Each structure stands twice: as C-alpha cells, then as structure tokens.
Coordinates of C-alpha atoms and ligand atoms in Angstrom, one line a residue:
M26 CA 23.2 35.6 0.7
P27 CA 25.7 33.2 -0.9
N28 CA 25.2 34.3 -4.6
G29 CA 26.2 37.8 -3.5
L30 CA 29.3 36.5 -1.9
R31 CA 31.8 38.2 -4.2
S32 CA 30.4 41.7 -4.0
A33 CA 29.3 41.6 -0.4
H34 CA 32.8 40.9 1.0
R35 CA 34.3 44.3 0.2
G36 CA 36.3 45.4 3.1
W37 CA 36.8 41.8 4.4
E38 CA 40.4 42.6 5.2
L39 CA 39.1 44.2 8.4
A40 CA 37.1 41.2 9.4
N41 CA 38.4 38.6 11.9
V42 CA 39.7 35.3 10.6
Q43 CA 37.3 32.5 11.2
R44 CA 39.0 29.3 12.4
L45 CA 37.3 25.9 12.2
A46 CA 38.7 22.6 13.5
V47 CA 37.7 19.2 12.0
I48 CA 38.3 16.1 14.1
G49 CA 39.0 13.3 11.6
A50 CA 40.5 13.5 8.1
G51 CA 37.8 11.6 6.4
A52 CA 35.0 12.3 3.9
K53 CA 33.5 15.2 5.8
A54 CA 36.9 16.9 6.4
A55 CA 37.7 16.6 2.7
A56 CA 34.4 18.2 1.7
I57 CA 34.8 21.0 4.3
C58 CA 38.4 21.7 3.4
A59 CA 37.8 21.7 -0.3
K60 CA 34.8 24.1 -0.1
A61 CA 36.5 26.4 2.4
A62 CA 39.6 26.5 0.1
C63 CA 37.4 27.4 -2.9
I64 CA 35.6 30.2 -1.0
R65 CA 39.0 31.4 0.3
D66 CA 40.6 31.4 -3.2
E67 CA 37.6 32.8 -5.1
T68 CA 36.5 35.5 -2.6
R69 CA 39.6 35.9 -0.4
L70 CA 37.4 35.6 2.7
P71 CA 39.9 34.5 5.5
I72 CA 38.5 31.2 6.5
E73 CA 41.0 28.7 8.1
V74 CA 40.4 25.0 8.6
T75 CA 42.7 22.7 10.7
V76 CA 42.2 19.0 10.5
F77 CA 43.2 16.6 13.3
E78 CA 43.7 12.9 12.4
R79 CA 45.0 10.1 14.6
H80 CA 46.1 7.8 11.8
R81 CA 46.2 9.0 8.2
P82 CA 43.7 10.9 5.9
G83 CA 41.0 8.5 4.9
A84 CA 42.1 6.0 7.5
N85 CA 38.7 4.3 8.0
W86 CA 38.5 3.4 4.4
T87 CA 41.9 1.9 4.0
G88 CA 41.4 -1.4 5.7
D89 CA 44.3 -0.8 8.0
H90 CA 42.3 0.7 10.9
G91 CA 39.1 -1.4 11.1
Y92 CA 35.6 -0.5 9.5
S93 CA 36.5 -2.0 6.1
D94 CA 39.0 -4.4 4.4
G95 CA 39.8 -1.5 2.0
A96 CA 38.8 -3.7 -1.0
Q97 CA 35.0 -3.2 -0.7
R98 CA 33.4 -0.8 -3.0
L99 CA 31.4 2.3 -2.0
C100 CA 27.7 1.6 -2.1
T101 CA 27.0 5.1 -3.4
P102 CA 28.1 6.1 -7.0
A103 CA 31.5 7.9 -7.5
E104 CA 29.7 11.0 -8.7
R105 CA 28.4 11.5 -5.2
D106 CA 31.8 12.9 -4.4
I107 CA 32.9 15.5 -1.9
G108 CA 31.4 18.4 -3.8
F109 CA 28.1 16.8 -4.9
P110 CA 25.7 18.4 -5.9
Y111 CA 27.8 21.5 -6.8
D112 CA 24.9 23.8 -6.2
P113 CA 25.9 27.4 -7.4
A114 CA 23.0 28.8 -5.3
S115 CA 25.1 28.1 -2.2
Y116 CA 28.3 30.2 -2.7
G117 CA 28.0 31.4 -6.3
D118 CA 29.1 30.1 -9.7
A119 CA 32.9 30.7 -9.3
V120 CA 33.0 28.6 -6.1
S121 CA 30.9 25.9 -7.6
R122 CA 33.1 25.7 -10.8
A123 CA 36.3 25.7 -8.7
M124 CA 35.0 22.9 -6.6
Y125 CA 34.2 20.8 -9.7
S126 CA 37.4 21.5 -11.6
R127 CA 39.7 20.9 -8.6
Y128 CA 38.0 18.5 -6.3
S129 CA 35.5 16.3 -8.1
W130 CA 36.0 12.6 -8.5
L131 CA 36.2 13.2 -12.3
A132 CA 38.9 15.8 -11.8
Y133 CA 40.8 13.3 -9.6
K134 CA 40.6 10.5 -12.1
A135 CA 41.6 12.9 -15.0
S136 CA 44.6 14.2 -13.0
S137 CA 45.7 10.6 -12.2
G138 CA 45.4 9.6 -15.9
S139 CA 42.8 7.0 -15.2
Y140 CA 39.6 8.8 -16.3
G141 CA 39.4 7.0 -19.7
D142 CA 39.9 3.6 -18.2
W143 CA 37.3 4.3 -15.5
V144 CA 34.7 5.2 -18.2
D145 CA 35.6 2.3 -20.4
R146 CA 35.0 0.0 -17.4
G147 CA 31.5 1.3 -16.9
R148 CA 32.3 3.9 -14.2
P149 CA 32.6 1.4 -11.3
R150 CA 32.1 2.6 -7.7
P151 CA 35.4 3.3 -6.1
G152 CA 37.0 0.7 -3.8
H153 CA 37.4 2.0 -0.2
N154 CA 41.2 2.2 -0.6
E155 CA 41.0 4.3 -3.7
F156 CA 38.4 6.5 -2.0
A157 CA 40.8 7.0 0.9
N158 CA 43.5 8.2 -1.6
Y159 CA 41.0 10.6 -3.2
L160 CA 40.1 12.1 0.2
D161 CA 43.8 12.4 1.1
A162 CA 44.5 14.2 -2.2
C163 CA 41.6 16.6 -1.7
I164 CA 42.5 17.6 1.8
R165 CA 46.2 18.1 0.8
A166 CA 45.2 20.1 -2.3
S167 CA 43.2 22.5 -0.1
G168 CA 46.4 23.6 1.6
Y169 CA 44.9 23.4 5.1
P170 CA 47.1 21.8 7.7
I171 CA 46.6 18.3 9.0
V172 CA 47.7 17.8 12.6
Q173 CA 48.8 14.2 13.2
G174 CA 47.5 13.0 16.5
E175 CA 44.5 11.8 18.5
V176 CA 42.1 14.4 19.8
V177 CA 41.6 13.7 23.5
G178 CA 40.0 16.9 24.9
L179 CA 37.7 19.6 23.8
T180 CA 37.5 22.6 26.1
P181 CA 35.6 25.8 25.7
T182 CA 37.6 28.9 26.6
G183 CA 35.3 31.9 26.3
S184 CA 33.9 32.0 22.8
K185 CA 36.6 29.7 21.4
W186 CA 37.5 26.0 21.6
S187 CA 40.9 24.5 22.8
I188 CA 41.7 21.1 21.5
G189 CA 44.0 18.7 23.4
V190 CA 45.8 16.3 21.1
N191 CA 48.1 13.3 21.7
E192 CA 50.6 13.9 19.0
P193 CA 53.4 11.4 18.3
S194 CA 56.0 13.3 20.3
A195 CA 53.9 15.1 23.0
R196 CA 50.5 16.1 24.2
R197 CA 49.7 19.6 22.8
V198 CA 46.9 22.0 23.1
H199 CA 45.7 23.9 19.9
G200 CA 43.6 26.9 20.6
E201 CA 41.3 29.7 19.4
F202 CA 38.9 27.8 17.2
D203 CA 35.6 29.4 16.5
G204 CA 34.0 26.1 15.9
V205 CA 34.7 22.3 15.9
V206 CA 33.3 19.6 13.6
A207 CA 33.2 16.1 15.1
T208 CA 33.2 13.4 12.3
G209 CA 33.4 9.7 11.9
P210 CA 31.1 6.9 12.9
G211 CA 32.8 6.4 16.3
P212 CA 33.7 3.1 18.0
A213 CA 31.4 0.1 17.9
A214 CA 28.6 0.4 20.4
P215 CA 27.7 -3.0 22.0
K216 CA 24.0 -3.5 22.2
F217 CA 23.9 -6.9 24.0
D218 CA 25.7 -8.7 26.9
V219 CA 28.8 -10.7 25.9
A220 CA 29.9 -13.4 28.4
P221 CA 33.6 -13.9 28.9
G222 CA 34.9 -16.5 26.4
A223 CA 32.2 -15.9 23.8
V224 CA 33.7 -15.4 20.4
V225 CA 32.2 -12.1 19.4
Y226 CA 33.9 -9.6 17.0
D227 CA 32.7 -6.0 16.9
S228 CA 32.2 -4.2 13.6
V229 CA 35.5 -2.3 13.9
D230 CA 37.8 -5.1 15.1
F231 CA 36.3 -7.8 12.8
W232 CA 38.1 -6.0 9.9
N233 CA 41.4 -6.1 11.8
R234 CA 41.1 -9.8 12.5
L235 CA 39.8 -11.2 9.2
E236 CA 42.3 -14.1 9.0
D237 CA 41.4 -15.2 12.6
A238 CA 37.7 -15.1 11.6
R239 CA 38.2 -17.1 8.4
T240 CA 40.4 -19.7 10.2
A241 CA 37.7 -20.1 12.9
C242 CA 35.0 -20.6 10.2
L243 CA 37.1 -23.2 8.2
G244 CA 37.8 -25.1 11.4
Q245 CA 34.1 -25.6 12.1
P246 CA 32.4 -25.5 8.7
D247 CA 29.1 -27.0 10.0
E248 CA 28.5 -24.2 12.5
P249 CA 26.9 -21.0 11.2
V250 CA 28.3 -17.5 11.5
V251 CA 25.9 -15.2 13.1
I252 CA 25.9 -11.5 12.2
V253 CA 23.9 -9.2 14.4
G254 CA 22.4 -6.1 12.6
S255 CA 20.3 -5.3 9.6
G256 CA 22.1 -2.3 8.0
G257 CA 25.1 -1.7 5.7
T258 CA 27.7 -3.0 8.2
A259 CA 26.0 -6.3 8.6
A260 CA 25.6 -6.7 4.9
A261 CA 29.3 -5.7 4.3
T262 CA 30.4 -8.3 6.8
A263 CA 28.3 -11.0 5.1
S264 CA 29.6 -9.9 1.7
W265 CA 33.2 -10.3 2.9
L266 CA 32.5 -13.8 4.2
V267 CA 30.9 -14.8 0.9
R268 CA 33.9 -13.4 -1.0
A269 CA 36.3 -15.1 1.3
D270 CA 34.6 -18.4 0.4
V271 CA 33.9 -19.6 3.9
P272 CA 31.7 -22.7 3.7
N273 CA 29.5 -21.9 6.7
E274 CA 25.9 -20.8 6.7
I275 CA 25.7 -17.1 7.3
I276 CA 22.7 -16.0 9.4
I277 CA 22.0 -12.3 9.7
L278 CA 19.9 -11.6 12.8
G279 CA 18.3 -8.1 12.8
G280 CA 15.5 -6.3 14.4
Q281 CA 13.7 -5.7 11.1
P282 CA 11.5 -8.2 9.2
A283 CA 14.0 -8.3 6.3
L284 CA 17.1 -6.7 4.8
F285 CA 15.5 -3.7 3.2
A286 CA 17.1 -2.5 -0.1
R287 CA 17.9 1.1 -0.9
T288 CA 17.7 1.7 -4.6
D289 CA 18.9 4.7 -6.7
S290 CA 15.4 6.0 -7.2
F291 CA 14.7 9.6 -8.2
F292 CA 11.9 10.0 -5.6
E293 CA 14.1 8.8 -2.7
N294 CA 17.1 10.7 -3.8
R295 CA 15.0 13.9 -4.1
A296 CA 13.7 13.5 -0.6
F297 CA 17.3 13.2 0.6
R298 CA 18.3 16.5 -0.9
D299 CA 15.3 18.8 -1.3
P300 CA 15.0 21.0 1.8
D301 CA 11.5 22.0 0.8
I302 CA 10.3 18.4 1.0
W303 CA 12.2 18.0 4.3
A304 CA 10.6 21.1 5.8
T305 CA 7.1 19.6 5.3
L306 CA 7.9 16.6 7.4
S307 CA 7.3 16.2 11.2
E308 CA 10.2 15.0 13.4
A309 CA 8.7 11.5 13.6
H310 CA 8.3 11.4 9.8
R311 CA 12.0 12.6 9.3
L312 CA 13.3 9.9 11.7
A313 CA 11.2 7.2 10.1
F314 CA 12.6 8.2 6.7
S315 CA 16.2 8.2 7.9
D316 CA 15.8 4.9 9.8
R317 CA 14.2 3.2 6.8
L318 CA 16.6 4.5 4.2
T319 CA 20.0 5.0 5.9
R320 CA 20.5 3.0 9.1
G321 CA 18.0 0.3 8.2
A322 CA 18.8 -0.1 4.5
V323 CA 21.4 -1.9 2.4
W324 CA 22.2 -0.6 -1.1
A325 CA 20.5 -2.8 -3.7
N326 CA 23.8 -3.8 -5.4
V327 CA 25.0 -5.3 -2.1
V328 CA 21.6 -7.0 -1.5
D329 CA 21.8 -8.5 -5.0
D330 CA 25.3 -9.9 -4.3
L331 CA 24.1 -11.5 -1.0
S332 CA 21.0 -12.9 -2.7
R333 CA 23.1 -14.8 -5.1
S334 CA 24.8 -16.8 -2.3
D335 CA 22.8 -19.9 -1.2
R336 CA 24.6 -19.7 2.2
V337 CA 23.2 -16.3 3.4
F338 CA 19.9 -16.1 5.3
Y339 CA 18.2 -13.3 7.2
R340 CA 16.2 -13.9 10.4
P341 CA 14.3 -11.3 12.3
G342 CA 15.2 -11.2 16.0
T343 CA 16.6 -9.0 18.7
V344 CA 19.8 -10.4 20.3
S345 CA 20.0 -10.0 24.1
A346 CA 23.2 -11.9 24.9
A347 CA 26.1 -14.0 23.6
R348 CA 27.0 -16.9 25.9
V349 CA 29.3 -19.8 26.2
A350 CA 27.7 -23.3 26.0
D351 CA 28.9 -26.2 28.2
S352 CA 30.6 -27.6 25.1
G353 CA 32.7 -24.4 25.0
G354 CA 31.0 -23.1 21.8
T355 CA 29.4 -19.7 21.5
Y356 CA 25.6 -19.1 21.1
V357 CA 23.4 -16.1 21.0
E358 CA 20.0 -15.6 22.7
Y359 CA 17.4 -13.7 20.8
A360 CA 13.7 -13.0 20.8
T361 CA 11.3 -12.2 18.0
S362 CA 8.6 -9.5 18.2
A363 CA 5.8 -12.2 18.1
T364 CA 7.5 -14.5 20.7
P365 CA 9.4 -12.7 23.4
T366 CA 10.8 -16.0 24.9
A367 CA 14.5 -16.2 24.2
V368 CA 15.6 -18.6 21.4
S369 CA 19.2 -19.9 21.2
Q370 CA 21.4 -20.0 18.1
E371 CA 24.8 -21.6 18.1
A372 CA 27.6 -19.9 16.1
V373 CA 31.2 -20.5 15.2
I374 CA 31.7 -16.7 15.5
V375 CA 29.3 -13.8 16.2
V376 CA 29.9 -10.4 14.5
D377 CA 28.1 -7.6 16.3
A378 CA 27.3 -5.2 13.4
S379 CA 24.5 -3.5 15.2
G380 CA 25.9 0.0 15.1
F381 CA 28.4 2.6 16.3
D382 CA 28.5 5.3 19.0
L383 CA 27.7 8.3 16.9
A384 CA 28.0 10.6 20.0
W385 CA 31.6 9.4 20.7
F386 CA 33.0 12.9 20.8
A387 CA 31.0 13.7 24.0
D388 CA 33.7 11.9 26.0
L389 CA 36.2 14.6 24.8
L390 CA 34.2 17.3 26.5
P391 CA 34.3 18.5 30.2
P392 CA 32.0 16.5 32.3
A393 CA 29.0 18.9 32.4
L394 CA 29.0 19.3 28.6
C395 CA 29.5 15.6 28.2
R396 CA 26.4 15.0 30.3
Q397 CA 24.4 17.5 28.2
V398 CA 25.1 15.3 25.1
R399 CA 24.9 11.8 26.6
D400 CA 21.9 12.4 28.9
D401 CA 19.5 13.5 26.2
I402 CA 20.5 12.7 22.6
G403 CA 16.9 13.4 21.5
A404 CA 17.1 17.0 22.7
M405 CA 20.5 17.4 21.0
R406 CA 19.0 16.2 17.7
S407 CA 15.9 18.4 18.0
G408 CA 17.7 21.5 19.1
M409 CA 20.5 21.3 16.5
D410 CA 20.7 24.3 14.2
A411 CA 20.9 24.3 10.4
S412 CA 24.7 24.1 10.5
T413 CA 24.5 20.9 12.6
A414 CA 25.7 22.7 15.7
L415 CA 24.5 21.1 19.0
P416 CA 22.4 23.2 21.4
L417 CA 25.1 23.1 24.1
A418 CA 24.7 25.7 26.8
G419 CA 28.0 27.5 27.5
A420 CA 30.0 26.3 24.6
P421 CA 31.0 27.6 21.1
K422 CA 29.7 25.9 18.0
L423 CA 30.2 22.1 18.0
H424 CA 28.9 20.6 14.8
A425 CA 27.9 16.9 14.9
P426 CA 26.8 16.0 11.3
M427 CA 26.6 12.3 12.3
L428 CA 23.6 13.2 14.6
S429 CA 21.9 15.4 12.1
Q430 CA 19.0 13.2 10.8
L431 CA 16.4 15.8 11.7
I432 CA 18.3 18.6 9.8
S433 CA 18.9 16.6 6.7
P434 CA 18.9 12.9 5.9
S435 CA 22.0 13.2 3.8
F436 CA 24.5 14.9 6.1
A437 CA 25.6 11.8 7.9
S438 CA 26.5 9.9 4.8
L439 CA 28.2 10.5 1.4
I440 CA 24.9 11.3 -0.2
A441 CA 25.4 15.1 -0.5
L442 CA 28.7 16.1 1.0
G443 CA 28.6 19.4 -0.9
D444 CA 25.4 20.4 0.9
M445 CA 26.8 19.2 4.2
S446 CA 29.9 21.4 3.9
D447 CA 27.8 24.4 2.7
A448 CA 25.6 24.2 5.8
I449 CA 28.5 23.8 8.3
L450 CA 30.5 26.7 6.7
L451 CA 27.7 29.2 6.4
P452 CA 27.8 30.7 10.0
Y453 CA 31.5 31.3 9.6
I454 CA 31.1 33.0 6.2
E455 CA 28.3 35.1 7.6
A456 CA 30.5 36.1 10.5
L457 CA 33.2 37.2 8.1
M458 CA 30.7 39.3 6.1
A459 CA 28.9 40.8 9.1
Ligands
FAD689 C1 33.0 0.9 6.1 C2 32.0 2.0 5.8 C3 31.5 2.1 4.5 C4 30.5 3.1 4.3 N1 30.1 3.3 3.0 C5 29.3 4.3 2.7 C6 28.8 4.5 1.3 O1 29.2 3.7 0.4 N2 28.0 5.5 1.1 C7 27.5 6.3 2.1 O2 26.7 7.2 1.8 N3 27.9 6.1 3.3 C8 28.7 5.1 3.7 N4 29.1 5.0 5.0 C9 28.5 5.8 6.1 C10 29.0 7.2 6.2 O3 29.1 7.8 4.9 C11 30.4 7.4 6.7 O4 30.6 6.7 8.0 C12 30.7 8.8 7.0 O5 30.1 9.7 6.1 C13 32.2 9.0 6.8 O6 32.6 10.4 6.8 P1 33.3 11.0 8.1 O7 34.2 12.1 7.5 O8 32.3 11.3 9.1 O9 34.2 9.8 8.7 P2 35.4 9.0 8.2 O10 35.6 9.2 6.7 O11 35.2 7.6 8.7 O12 36.6 9.7 9.0 C14 36.7 9.8 10.4 C15 38.2 10.0 10.7 O13 38.3 10.4 12.0 C16 39.5 9.9 12.6 N5 39.3 10.0 14.0 C17 38.4 9.4 14.8 N6 38.6 9.8 16.1 C18 39.6 10.6 16.1 C19 40.2 11.4 17.2 N7 39.8 11.3 18.5 N8 41.2 12.2 16.9 C20 41.7 12.3 15.6 N9 41.1 11.6 14.6 C21 40.1 10.8 14.8 C22 39.6 8.5 12.0 O14 40.9 8.0 12.1 C23 39.1 8.8 10.6 O15 40.1 9.0 9.7 C24 30.1 4.0 5.3 C25 30.6 3.8 6.6 C26 31.5 2.8 6.9 C27 32.0 2.7 8.3

C-alpha cells in the first residue's frame, strides 16, 4: 500500500484525524515525529503526534539524568540515524527523500555547519550529548508538540487513551489518543538481593554519582570494582572507570562465558533488517538471535577499548546477593554454572548493570491491564502485532517497541529507527486511508 500513498488518499479531508501519543522524547519519538511529519507534509494525511517528556528531549543521552555521562559515544554508526534505512518502499519516494533531506544525521551536520569537519575527522560516532541535541532538533523540526511533564497514568476510555501527566504547574489529563507508544529502557531492574549498607549503584544512578564512585575507588585502590552484567551497560560502566583512571582492578561478572562482541558484519546486519529472513525463524531462534546480538553483546569498538586496559577482567558467574562483611566492606555472592556453591568476591563498589525494566509502562495502566502485562510478558511478546501493539484485551493500541524482539530484532535499538517508525505508524495511515 505505501507506494500508492499519494494517489490513494484522495478525499482524505473527510477522514478522521489519527492522534498518536509518544511517552518519552528520545530516539523513538524523534523517528516517529519525523516520519509522521514527512507523511503529513508530503501527502496531507492528518496524522498528529504528541510527545510527553518528563525532563527534556534526549534526556537519557545528556548525562544529566542517569544512563550515561553524556560524553560516551554511540556504539552504532551515525548513519544509523532516525530515518535509517530510508526505504522508499514504505511510504513512497517523496516521503523517503523528505526524511533524508530534513532529518538525517548528515542534514543535521550540514545545517549546523559541521559536516565538513565531521568527514575530515573520519566520521566519528556521535557523543551521547550531541546525539541528544540531534534528537531534540528533529522533534522540534517536526512541529509536533512536546508536553513537559511525567506521564503517571494511561487509561482507556472507549476506543481512545487518556493520559495523566504531572506537569510542572499541575496534574493534567490529555485525551482522545488513538494509540500510545511507550519508549525508553525504563528504570534499573535489580536482579539480586542487596543488604542494607552494601555499596551498590544501579545502572541509572551510577551515572548521577560518578564523583562519589571515583572517590570511593581512589580511597581503596587495592579493592576491585565489581560490575554485574555482560551487555552494553556493563561495558560502558567499565569503560568510564578506565577513562576516569581509577587504579582498581575491574571485574565484570556476567552470566555468559565471555563478553561477546557484536561486529558491523553484513550477515548480522542483514538478519537485523530483512523481514524475509526473520519470517523463516522460530520464536526460540528469534529470541536466541536477539539475546546473543543485542542484550548479550557489546559492540566490538567498546570491547577493543576494554581489552587494551590491563585492569579489566571478565568472570562468568551469576550474582545472588550483595552483602556487608564484618569489616564493613561490601562483597557479592555468586555461583558459576559448573559449581552452584556460592563464591564471595569483595568489592569497593558494586555496579548492578544487569538490566532495565523494559515493561515499566505497565505500572501506568489500570490494575487489570497492568496485570495482563506483568503476569505474562511472554504472551505479550508472542501476541504483539506487526506495529508492536500489545495483545491487551479491552484497550486501544499500546505500542511497546522495547519488548518487540519477536517482531524485529532492531526495533528496540538504534539499528533501524526508520523501519521501527514505519511499522508503528502503518495502522494509523491505513485508518486514514480506509
Ligand atoms: C546509555 C545507553 C546507550 C545506548 N547506546 C546505544 C547505541 O549506541 N546503539 C543502539 O543501537 N542502542 C543503544 N542503546 C539501546 C537503545 O537503543 C536505547 O535504549 C533506545 O533505543 C532509546 O530510544 P528510546 O526512544 O526508546 O528511549 P530514550 O531515547 O532513552 O528516551 C526515553 C525518554 O523517555 C522519557 N521518559 C521516561 N519515562 C517517562 C514518563 N513516565 N513520562 C515522560 N517521559 C518519560 C525519558 O526522560 C527519556 O527522555 C543505548 C541505551 C542506553 C541506556
């Protein structure tokens, strides 16, 4: 249908407006706003997007709100920007050209006068802070509104959603949305017991307390730092400690045998993006692919950086608890897959980088809907439709791209934000053209 978009929408003026809400002004919001704006501008289909953001656009990438120090670089190349892969088969040539000329990373660099410099410097991956500014610029350029405030409630009212928001001045309810997209990694999700007094940072607040962490390390240089996890967050934490020149040994404790590297290989990249390949895979095979190459992998450039430090070591083990020793120090207990007896490892600080609560938005829903999501995440994933809408009985469309590993391995990351936005917008475009 999409290539016929321009001719097929004759008479659209009579169609209802379709209104989509996006919770979080991050990478996914930027991709959805930009694509919807191009469709709106090129075809005049009346699609409206409202973005809700508790801090500022791109907040999680700035270093001011956890998740990052803002200075780290993206692991993925800049060209995997909010429109990648600019597939004209989705909504036609005009939309794809408009996306590229207005919202691509190259257009952003050219309009800020830094394109030549960026090429001269070997096209470096953007720093998180600069990426935040790019996302901000894209959302604003789309012309869609950003409501400043924290979303605290999602309520179905007939076939529409109402959204409760704590805005700076008051709590307000915004209504009549045909669909809602929940974005963002969510808060840190603790995976082991932490005794009172144990010095454990989670993977959000570590980045808010970097100086505390550094001072603690310098105060006890002979005690190792323990990082729990084996994915990108654990590696980014280790990378920061190396760059901050802490003298301590850094032990990464993860459930896998090693830190696995994700390389920029054609065959892997193709499997990420080719729906025909994806359609040939069983659910188990899809999950295995996503686990191995997204959650369980670290980009090779980051692995290379860590390998160059003689203070960083990886140890396989599953942590069950962080406790306080009689001496007052912190230690973790962990077991290996070969020897389930718990082993202790002392640490000056522990950073729990084992993951986030990707279903965080469930807590915004009324209790019965919240239970549908929380009680059976597996069923939510298996029953998700191609637009990443959850199979929620009695609710309008609620898209959860962060849980969409079975639909596509690339919708939860920055790998193909253009494909992700195409998939989410399709049911609304189809409704306008019906
Ligand atoms: C530090 C970090 C680095 C990453 N680097 C890469 C990478 O290099 N390549 C890659 O492919 N993937 C990367 N990922 C993984 C993944 O791509 C991102 O987590 C995800 O795609 C970000 O897009 P998003 O729009 O879902 O969320 P974000 O860009 O994180 O935006 C979420 C937004 O939601 C807002 N928000 C949250 N809750 C509420 C609420 N209740 N009300 C209002 N606003 C709210 C937040 O303030 C935030 O601005 C990284 C993840 C992290 C955490």
